[in-house]
Amino acid sequence: MPRQSPRRPHPQTRTRTHPVDELLPIPRLALYGFQHVLAFYAAAVIVPVLLGNALGLSRQELVHLINADLLTCGVASIIQALGFWKVGARLPLVQGVTFTAVSPMIAIGIGAGGGTAGLLVVYGAVITAGTATFLFAPLFSKLVKYFPPVVIGTILTIIGITLIPVALQDAAGGAHLIGTPAYGDPKNLAYALGTLLFILAVARIGKPFLSSLAVLLGLVVGTAVAWLFGDADFAAVGESDWFGITTPFHYGMPRFELLPIVAMLVVALITMVETTGDVYAIGEITRKKVDADTVARALRADGAATVLGGVLNSFPYVAFAENIGLVRMSKVMSRYVVVSAGAFMVVLGLLPKAGSLVASVPHPVLGGAAVSMFGIVAAVGVQILGKADLREERNTLILAVSLGAALLPTTVAPFFERMPDDLRAVLDSGITLGALTAITLNLVFNVFTRRTTMEIDWDGVTEDGAPEAEFGAHPAH
């Protein structure tokens, strides 16, 4: 009887999990997640600190505000990255309080009398804006065609450019030192520059695993050096409580007033555009295809998180630009890393002592790391602008005028100080003013004149969102 050769299985094209959906080993998830927390922490707590100080809150009330913010940030990040039903983009997007809302919330709170009474009016407006964002998400996602690369790229570039001065302020010692001899001290600049050079060195010569941890290592080494020279203070860690929890409506039931709600709805519109840009940016970085449904899910997550923020004594939420830069730098694209970061944030929100430890990273060290991350956000914006035809004069004007408008609040502050409070609450933000300018000029130059605009180009991306060359797809012969 003749021997039969074993049957070989029919060759099939092997498909690999997209890096965004890859579940990494727990130790790596923890390391990369903690790196996101360190990159995010200072910017996360600065909003409650600014608002609390402006409204004259006590130290105890301010600590509670920070804990509530961290807890809600963690829950919001998990919702956005993990996703459920039609909520959450399922992309590596860390959620944090939008800087766009800072000036309007301060104006609303002061106008309502300051203190916790002002907070109650702020929370009424926040809850309303979050509900509107959630309900309006499907319709807004269908308007993506009105946000071509020239608009999205301009907004992302503006976000990066307007945030870089925040990083540079930290590099000089922190905004709290402005007006003192310590601000801009060469020692502070040395810490910032040393941290930045260390990050660049690790990214350049380190092995892939070490390169992906460049920011985390830079923050740890920079803090250690500052501690050796007596410039890192951990006293607040010993003074902090071990456990603290935020309760819904801690300061009382929110108050719903018309003008504050209108101001916050304008902020919600800007944050929806910002989130749209962030979603496309992370899609550009990870090569994960983004469509109207992805944008709608991301916006629903923003809306749900913002409503939750109003209930849990926090604020409006949006994807954090610096963490998008970190994804680009580290090349770690798994959304489960953001889930891990969200879990860390929830723990920090419940453990004030642990949060104080992370907050002990000196401002100059954090500033040195943030310069690279904010710069990358601007670079992603420039990359998307490359998909627009900037030889076309109208597109060039959209970019040029929007950049000028974005720089106006930071360069000519007295102009906004003379405005009525309600108008100032909306316009006294570079991101808000620049984004509104880009949207309006695109409508005037391209939409109302029915001129075609170039859409985001997803050439080279397969149906499952993976780059063909990277994931082994073979071209047809």
Coordinates of C-alpha atoms in Angstrom, one line a residue:
M1 CA 0.0 0.0 0.0
P2 CA 1.6 3.3 -1.0
R3 CA 2.3 5.8 1.7
Q4 CA 0.3 8.9 1.7
S5 CA 2.0 12.1 2.3
P6 CA 0.6 14.2 5.1
R7 CA -1.8 16.9 3.9
R8 CA -0.6 20.4 4.3
P9 CA -3.0 23.0 5.5
H10 CA -4.2 25.4 2.9
P11 CA -1.9 28.5 3.1
Q12 CA -3.7 31.4 4.6
T13 CA -2.7 35.0 5.1
R14 CA -1.8 35.4 8.8
T15 CA -3.3 38.4 10.4
R16 CA -1.7 40.1 13.4
T17 CA -3.4 42.1 16.1
H18 CA -3.1 45.8 15.5
P19 CA -0.7 47.4 18.0
V20 CA -3.6 49.5 19.3
D21 CA -5.4 46.4 20.4
E22 CA -2.4 44.5 21.6
L23 CA -2.6 43.3 25.2
L24 CA 1.0 43.6 26.7
P25 CA 2.3 41.7 29.7
I26 CA 1.3 43.2 33.0
P27 CA 4.7 44.5 34.0
R28 CA 5.1 46.4 30.8
L29 CA 1.5 47.7 31.0
A30 CA 2.3 49.0 34.5
L31 CA 5.6 50.7 33.4
Y32 CA 4.1 52.3 30.3
G33 CA 0.9 53.3 32.2
F34 CA 2.9 54.9 35.0
Q35 CA 4.9 56.8 32.4
H36 CA 1.7 58.3 31.0
V37 CA 0.6 59.3 34.6
L38 CA 3.9 61.1 35.2
A39 CA 3.6 62.9 31.8
F40 CA 0.0 63.8 32.6
Y41 CA 0.0 64.5 36.3
A42 CA 1.2 68.1 36.5
A43 CA -1.1 69.3 33.7
A44 CA -4.0 67.4 35.3
V45 CA -3.7 69.0 38.7
I46 CA -2.9 72.5 37.4
V47 CA -6.6 73.2 36.4
P48 CA -8.1 72.6 39.9
V49 CA -5.2 74.5 41.4
L50 CA -5.8 77.5 39.2
L51 CA -9.6 77.4 39.6
G52 CA -9.4 76.8 43.4
N53 CA -7.0 79.6 44.0
A54 CA -8.9 82.0 41.8
L55 CA -12.2 81.2 43.6
G56 CA -10.5 81.5 47.1
L57 CA -11.0 77.9 48.2
S58 CA -9.4 76.6 51.4
R59 CA -6.5 74.2 51.3
Q60 CA -8.8 71.3 52.4
E61 CA -11.3 72.1 49.6
L62 CA -8.5 72.4 47.1
V63 CA -7.1 69.0 48.0
H64 CA -10.5 67.5 47.6
L65 CA -10.8 69.2 44.2
I66 CA -7.5 67.6 43.1
N67 CA -8.4 64.1 44.3
A68 CA -11.8 64.4 42.5
D69 CA -10.1 65.4 39.3
L70 CA -7.6 62.6 39.4
L71 CA -10.3 60.0 40.1
T72 CA -12.5 61.2 37.3
C73 CA -9.5 61.4 34.9
G74 CA -8.8 57.8 35.6
V75 CA -12.4 56.7 35.0
A76 CA -12.7 58.9 31.9
S77 CA -9.4 57.5 30.4
I78 CA -10.6 53.9 31.0
I79 CA -13.9 54.7 29.3
Q80 CA -12.2 56.3 26.3
A81 CA -9.6 53.6 25.8
L82 CA -11.5 50.4 26.7
G83 CA -14.9 51.5 25.4
F84 CA -18.4 50.1 25.9
W85 CA -21.5 50.1 23.7
K86 CA -21.1 53.2 21.4
V87 CA -19.0 55.1 24.0
G88 CA -15.2 55.4 23.8
A89 CA -12.8 55.6 20.7
R90 CA -10.9 52.4 21.8
L91 CA -7.7 54.3 21.1
P92 CA -4.7 55.2 23.4
L93 CA -6.2 58.5 24.4
V94 CA -5.6 59.8 28.0
Q95 CA -8.4 62.0 29.2
G96 CA -7.8 65.2 31.2
V97 CA -9.4 68.5 32.0
T98 CA -9.4 70.8 28.9
F99 CA -7.4 74.0 29.3
T100 CA -10.0 75.6 27.0
A101 CA -12.4 75.7 30.0
V102 CA -10.1 77.3 32.6
S103 CA -10.7 80.9 31.8
P104 CA -14.5 80.5 31.3
M105 CA -14.8 78.6 34.6
I106 CA -12.9 81.2 36.5
A107 CA -15.1 83.9 35.0
I108 CA -18.3 82.0 35.8
G109 CA -17.2 81.2 39.4
I110 CA -16.1 84.7 40.2
G111 CA -19.3 86.1 38.6
A112 CA -21.3 83.8 40.9
G113 CA -19.5 85.1 44.0
G114 CA -16.5 82.9 44.2
G115 CA -15.9 80.1 46.7
T116 CA -18.0 77.0 46.7
A117 CA -21.0 79.0 45.6
G118 CA -19.2 79.8 42.4
L119 CA -18.3 76.1 42.0
L120 CA -22.0 75.2 42.1
V121 CA -22.7 77.4 39.1
V122 CA -19.7 76.0 37.3
Y123 CA -20.8 72.5 37.8
G124 CA -24.3 73.2 36.5
A125 CA -22.8 74.6 33.3
V126 CA -20.4 71.6 33.1
I127 CA -23.1 69.0 33.4
T128 CA -25.2 70.8 30.8
A129 CA -22.3 71.0 28.4
G130 CA -21.4 67.3 28.9
T131 CA -25.0 66.2 28.2
A132 CA -25.1 68.4 25.0
T133 CA -21.8 66.8 23.9
F134 CA -23.0 63.3 24.4
L135 CA -26.3 63.9 22.5
F136 CA -24.8 66.0 19.7
A137 CA -21.9 63.5 19.1
P138 CA -23.5 61.6 16.2
L139 CA -24.4 64.7 14.3
F140 CA -21.1 66.4 14.9
S141 CA -19.2 63.3 13.7
K142 CA -21.0 63.7 10.3
L143 CA -19.7 67.2 10.1
V144 CA -16.1 65.9 9.9
K145 CA -16.0 66.8 6.2
Y146 CA -16.1 70.4 7.2
F147 CA -12.8 69.8 9.2
P148 CA -10.3 69.0 6.4
P149 CA -6.6 68.6 7.1
V150 CA -6.0 72.4 6.9
V151 CA -8.4 72.8 9.9
I152 CA -7.4 69.8 11.9
G153 CA -3.7 70.4 11.3
T154 CA -4.0 74.0 12.2
I155 CA -5.8 73.3 15.5
L156 CA -3.2 70.6 16.5
T157 CA -0.4 72.9 15.6
I158 CA -2.0 75.7 17.7
I159 CA -2.5 73.3 20.7
G160 CA 1.2 72.3 20.6
I161 CA 2.5 75.9 20.1
T162 CA 0.2 77.3 22.9
L163 CA 1.2 74.6 25.3
I164 CA 5.0 74.8 24.8
P165 CA 5.1 78.1 26.8
V166 CA 3.5 76.2 29.7
A167 CA 6.3 73.7 29.5
L168 CA 8.9 76.5 29.3
Q169 CA 7.4 78.2 32.4
D170 CA 7.9 74.9 34.3
A171 CA 11.4 74.8 32.9
A172 CA 12.1 78.2 34.4
G173 CA 10.8 77.0 37.8
G174 CA 7.0 77.1 37.5
A175 CA 4.4 79.9 37.1
H176 CA 4.2 80.3 40.9
L177 CA 7.7 81.7 40.8
I178 CA 7.0 84.5 38.3
G179 CA 8.1 87.8 39.7
T180 CA 10.7 86.3 42.1
P181 CA 14.4 85.9 41.6
A182 CA 14.1 82.1 41.5
Y183 CA 12.1 82.3 38.2
G184 CA 14.5 81.7 35.3
D185 CA 17.4 80.7 37.6
P186 CA 20.1 79.0 35.6
K187 CA 19.9 76.1 38.0
N188 CA 16.2 75.5 36.9
L189 CA 17.1 75.7 33.3
A190 CA 20.0 73.3 33.9
Y191 CA 17.6 70.7 35.4
A192 CA 15.2 71.2 32.4
L193 CA 17.9 71.0 29.8
G194 CA 19.6 68.0 31.5
T195 CA 16.2 66.1 31.6
L196 CA 15.6 66.9 27.9
L197 CA 19.1 65.8 26.9
F198 CA 18.8 62.6 28.9
I199 CA 15.5 61.8 27.2
L200 CA 17.0 62.5 23.7
A201 CA 20.0 60.4 24.5
V202 CA 18.0 57.4 25.7
A203 CA 15.7 57.7 22.6
R204 CA 18.7 57.9 20.3
I205 CA 21.1 55.2 21.6
G206 CA 18.9 53.1 23.9
K207 CA 17.4 49.7 22.9
P208 CA 13.8 49.8 21.7
F209 CA 12.4 48.9 25.2
L210 CA 14.5 51.6 26.9
S211 CA 13.7 54.1 24.2
S212 CA 10.0 53.6 24.9
L213 CA 10.6 54.5 28.5
A214 CA 12.7 57.6 27.8
V215 CA 10.3 60.1 29.3
L216 CA 9.8 58.0 32.5
L217 CA 13.5 57.5 32.9
G218 CA 14.1 61.2 32.3
L219 CA 11.6 62.2 35.0
V220 CA 13.0 59.7 37.5
V221 CA 16.7 60.6 36.9
G222 CA 16.0 64.3 36.8
T223 CA 14.1 64.1 40.1
A224 CA 16.9 62.1 41.7
V225 CA 19.5 64.6 40.6
A226 CA 17.4 67.5 42.0
W227 CA 16.9 65.6 45.3
L228 CA 20.7 65.1 45.6
F229 CA 21.2 68.8 45.3
G230 CA 18.4 69.5 47.7
D231 CA 15.9 70.9 45.2
A232 CA 13.2 68.1 45.4
D233 CA 10.9 68.4 48.4
F234 CA 9.0 65.3 49.6
A235 CA 7.7 66.9 52.8
A236 CA 4.2 67.0 51.5
V237 CA 4.1 63.2 51.1
G238 CA 4.4 62.8 54.9
E239 CA 1.7 65.3 55.6
S240 CA -0.8 63.8 53.2
D241 CA -3.6 61.4 54.3
W242 CA -3.4 57.8 53.2
F243 CA -6.9 57.5 52.0
G244 CA -9.5 60.0 50.7
I245 CA -12.6 59.6 48.6
T246 CA -14.8 62.1 46.7
T247 CA -18.5 61.9 47.0
P248 CA -21.1 63.1 44.4
F249 CA -22.1 66.8 44.8
H250 CA -19.6 67.3 47.7
Y251 CA -20.1 71.1 47.6
G252 CA -23.8 70.9 47.2
M253 CA -26.3 70.6 44.4
P254 CA -25.3 72.4 41.1
R255 CA -27.0 75.6 40.0
F256 CA -28.1 76.0 36.4
E257 CA -27.9 79.6 35.1
L258 CA -28.3 80.6 31.4
L259 CA -25.2 82.8 30.6
P260 CA -22.7 80.3 32.3
I261 CA -24.4 77.5 30.4
V262 CA -24.0 79.4 27.1
A263 CA -20.3 80.1 27.8
M264 CA -19.7 76.4 28.6
L265 CA -21.6 75.3 25.5
V266 CA -19.1 77.3 23.4
V267 CA -16.3 75.6 25.2
A268 CA -17.9 72.2 24.5
L269 CA -18.0 73.1 20.7
I270 CA -14.3 73.9 20.8
T271 CA -13.4 70.7 22.8
M272 CA -15.4 68.6 20.2
V273 CA -13.2 70.1 17.5
E274 CA -10.1 69.5 19.6
T275 CA -11.1 65.9 20.3
T276 CA -11.8 65.4 16.6
G277 CA -8.2 66.6 15.9
D278 CA -6.8 64.4 18.7
V279 CA -8.6 61.3 17.3
Y280 CA -7.2 62.0 13.8
A281 CA -3.7 62.7 15.3
I282 CA -3.6 59.4 17.2
G283 CA -5.0 57.6 14.1
E284 CA -2.1 59.2 12.1
I285 CA 0.4 58.1 14.7
T286 CA -0.9 54.5 15.2
R287 CA -2.0 54.0 11.6
K288 CA -5.4 53.0 12.9
K289 CA -8.2 54.1 10.5
V290 CA -10.5 56.8 11.9
D291 CA -14.0 57.4 10.6
A292 CA -17.1 59.3 11.6
D293 CA -18.2 56.4 14.0
T294 CA -14.8 56.6 15.8
V295 CA -15.2 60.3 16.3
A296 CA -18.8 59.9 17.5
R297 CA -17.7 57.3 20.1
A298 CA -14.8 59.5 21.2
L299 CA -17.2 62.5 21.6
R300 CA -19.7 60.4 23.6
A301 CA -16.9 59.5 26.0
D302 CA -16.0 63.1 26.4
G303 CA -19.6 64.0 27.1
A304 CA -20.1 61.1 29.6
A305 CA -16.8 62.0 31.3
T306 CA -17.8 65.7 31.5
V307 CA -21.2 64.9 33.1
L308 CA -19.4 62.6 35.5
G309 CA -17.0 65.4 36.2
G310 CA -19.8 67.7 37.2
V311 CA -21.3 65.1 39.5
L312 CA -17.9 64.2 41.1
N313 CA -16.8 67.8 41.6
S314 CA -14.5 67.9 38.6
F315 CA -14.5 69.5 35.1
P316 CA -14.9 69.1 31.3
Y317 CA -12.7 66.4 29.7
V318 CA -10.8 66.0 26.5
A319 CA -7.9 63.9 25.2
F320 CA -4.6 65.2 26.5
A321 CA -2.2 66.4 23.8
E322 CA 1.0 65.7 25.8
N323 CA 0.1 62.0 26.1
I324 CA -0.5 61.8 22.3
G325 CA 3.0 63.1 22.0
L326 CA 4.2 60.4 24.4
V327 CA 2.6 57.7 22.2
R328 CA 4.6 59.1 19.3
M329 CA 7.8 59.2 21.3
S330 CA 7.5 55.8 23.0
K331 CA 6.0 54.0 19.9
V332 CA 3.9 52.0 22.4
M333 CA 0.4 52.1 20.9
S334 CA -1.6 49.7 23.0
R335 CA -4.8 51.2 24.3
Y336 CA -4.5 48.9 27.3
V337 CA -1.6 51.0 28.4
V338 CA -4.0 53.9 28.8
V339 CA -6.4 51.6 30.7
S340 CA -3.4 50.8 33.0
A341 CA -2.7 54.6 33.4
G342 CA -6.4 55.1 34.2
A343 CA -6.2 52.6 37.0
F344 CA -3.2 54.3 38.4
M345 CA -5.1 57.7 38.3
V346 CA -8.0 56.2 40.2
V347 CA -5.6 54.9 42.8
L348 CA -3.9 58.3 43.0
G349 CA -7.4 59.9 43.4
L350 CA -8.1 57.7 46.4
L351 CA -4.6 57.9 47.9
P352 CA -3.6 61.6 48.5
K353 CA -0.2 60.4 49.8
A354 CA 0.6 58.6 46.6
G355 CA -0.5 61.5 44.6
S356 CA 1.7 63.8 46.6
L357 CA 4.7 61.6 45.7
V358 CA 4.1 62.0 42.0
A359 CA 3.5 65.7 42.5
S360 CA 7.0 66.0 44.0
V361 CA 8.6 65.9 40.6
P362 CA 10.3 69.3 40.4
H363 CA 8.8 71.8 37.9
P364 CA 12.0 72.2 35.9
V365 CA 12.4 68.5 35.4
L366 CA 8.8 68.2 34.3
G367 CA 9.2 71.2 32.0
G368 CA 12.2 69.6 30.2
A369 CA 10.2 66.5 29.4
A370 CA 7.1 68.5 28.4
V371 CA 8.9 70.6 25.9
S372 CA 9.5 67.5 23.7
M373 CA 6.0 66.1 24.1
F374 CA 4.2 69.4 23.4
G375 CA 6.5 70.0 20.4
I376 CA 5.6 66.6 19.1
V377 CA 1.9 67.5 19.2
A378 CA 2.7 70.6 17.0
A379 CA 4.8 68.3 14.7
V380 CA 1.8 66.0 14.3
G381 CA -0.3 69.0 13.3
V382 CA 2.4 70.0 10.7
Q383 CA 2.3 66.4 9.4
I384 CA -1.4 66.6 8.9
L385 CA -1.1 70.1 7.3
G386 CA 1.2 68.3 4.8
K387 CA -2.0 66.7 3.4
A388 CA -3.5 70.1 2.7
D389 CA -2.5 72.0 -0.4
L390 CA -0.7 75.0 1.2
R391 CA 0.2 76.3 -2.2
E392 CA -3.5 77.3 -2.4
E393 CA -3.6 80.9 -1.0
R394 CA -6.9 80.4 0.9
N395 CA -5.5 77.4 2.9
T396 CA -2.4 79.4 3.6
L397 CA -4.5 82.3 5.0
I398 CA -6.5 79.9 7.2
L399 CA -3.3 78.7 8.8
A400 CA -1.6 82.1 9.0
V401 CA -4.5 84.1 10.5
S402 CA -5.4 81.3 12.9
L403 CA -1.9 81.1 14.3
G404 CA -1.9 84.9 14.8
A405 CA -5.3 84.7 16.6
A406 CA -4.0 81.9 18.8
L407 CA -1.1 84.0 20.0
L408 CA -3.2 87.0 20.8
P409 CA -4.3 86.1 24.4
T410 CA -0.8 85.3 25.5
T411 CA 0.9 88.4 23.9
V412 CA -1.7 91.1 24.4
A413 CA -3.4 90.1 27.7
P414 CA -4.6 93.7 28.5
F415 CA -6.8 93.6 25.4
F416 CA -8.9 90.8 27.0
E417 CA -8.9 92.4 30.4
R418 CA -11.0 95.2 29.1
M419 CA -13.6 92.9 27.6
P420 CA -17.0 92.1 29.3
D421 CA -16.6 89.1 31.6
D422 CA -19.0 86.9 29.5
L423 CA -17.1 87.6 26.2
R424 CA -13.7 87.2 27.9
A425 CA -14.8 83.8 29.3
V426 CA -15.1 82.6 25.8
L427 CA -12.2 84.3 23.9
D428 CA -9.4 84.6 26.4
S429 CA -7.8 81.3 25.3
G430 CA -5.3 80.8 22.5
I431 CA -6.7 77.4 21.7
T432 CA -10.3 78.6 21.6
L433 CA -9.6 81.7 19.6
G434 CA -7.3 79.9 17.1
A435 CA -9.7 77.0 16.6
L436 CA -12.7 79.3 16.1
T437 CA -10.7 81.3 13.6
A438 CA -9.7 78.2 11.6
I439 CA -13.2 76.9 11.6
T440 CA -14.8 80.2 10.5
L441 CA -12.2 80.9 7.8
N442 CA -12.6 77.4 6.4
L443 CA -16.4 77.9 6.2
V444 CA -16.0 81.3 4.5
F445 CA -13.2 80.2 2.0
N446 CA -14.0 76.6 1.3
V447 CA -17.5 75.5 2.4
F448 CA -19.8 78.4 1.6
T449 CA -18.0 78.8 -1.8
R450 CA -18.5 75.0 -2.4
R451 CA -14.8 74.5 -3.1
T452 CA -13.6 71.0 -2.6
T453 CA -11.1 70.3 0.2
M454 CA -8.8 67.4 0.6
E455 CA -9.9 64.7 3.0
I456 CA -7.5 62.8 5.3
D457 CA -5.5 60.4 3.2
W458 CA -5.5 56.9 4.5
D459 CA -3.6 55.3 1.7
G460 CA -1.6 52.3 2.9
V461 CA -4.0 51.4 5.6
T462 CA -5.9 48.0 5.4
E463 CA -9.5 47.4 6.4
D464 CA -8.5 46.5 9.9
G465 CA -6.5 49.7 10.2
A466 CA -3.1 48.0 10.0
P467 CA -0.3 49.3 7.7
E468 CA 0.0 46.7 4.9
A469 CA 3.8 46.7 4.9
E470 CA 4.1 46.2 8.7
F471 CA 1.4 43.5 9.1
G472 CA 2.5 41.2 6.4
A473 CA -0.2 41.8 3.7
H474 CA 1.0 40.9 0.3
P475 CA 0.3 43.1 -2.8
A476 CA -1.7 41.5 -5.6
H477 CA 0.3 40.3 -8.6

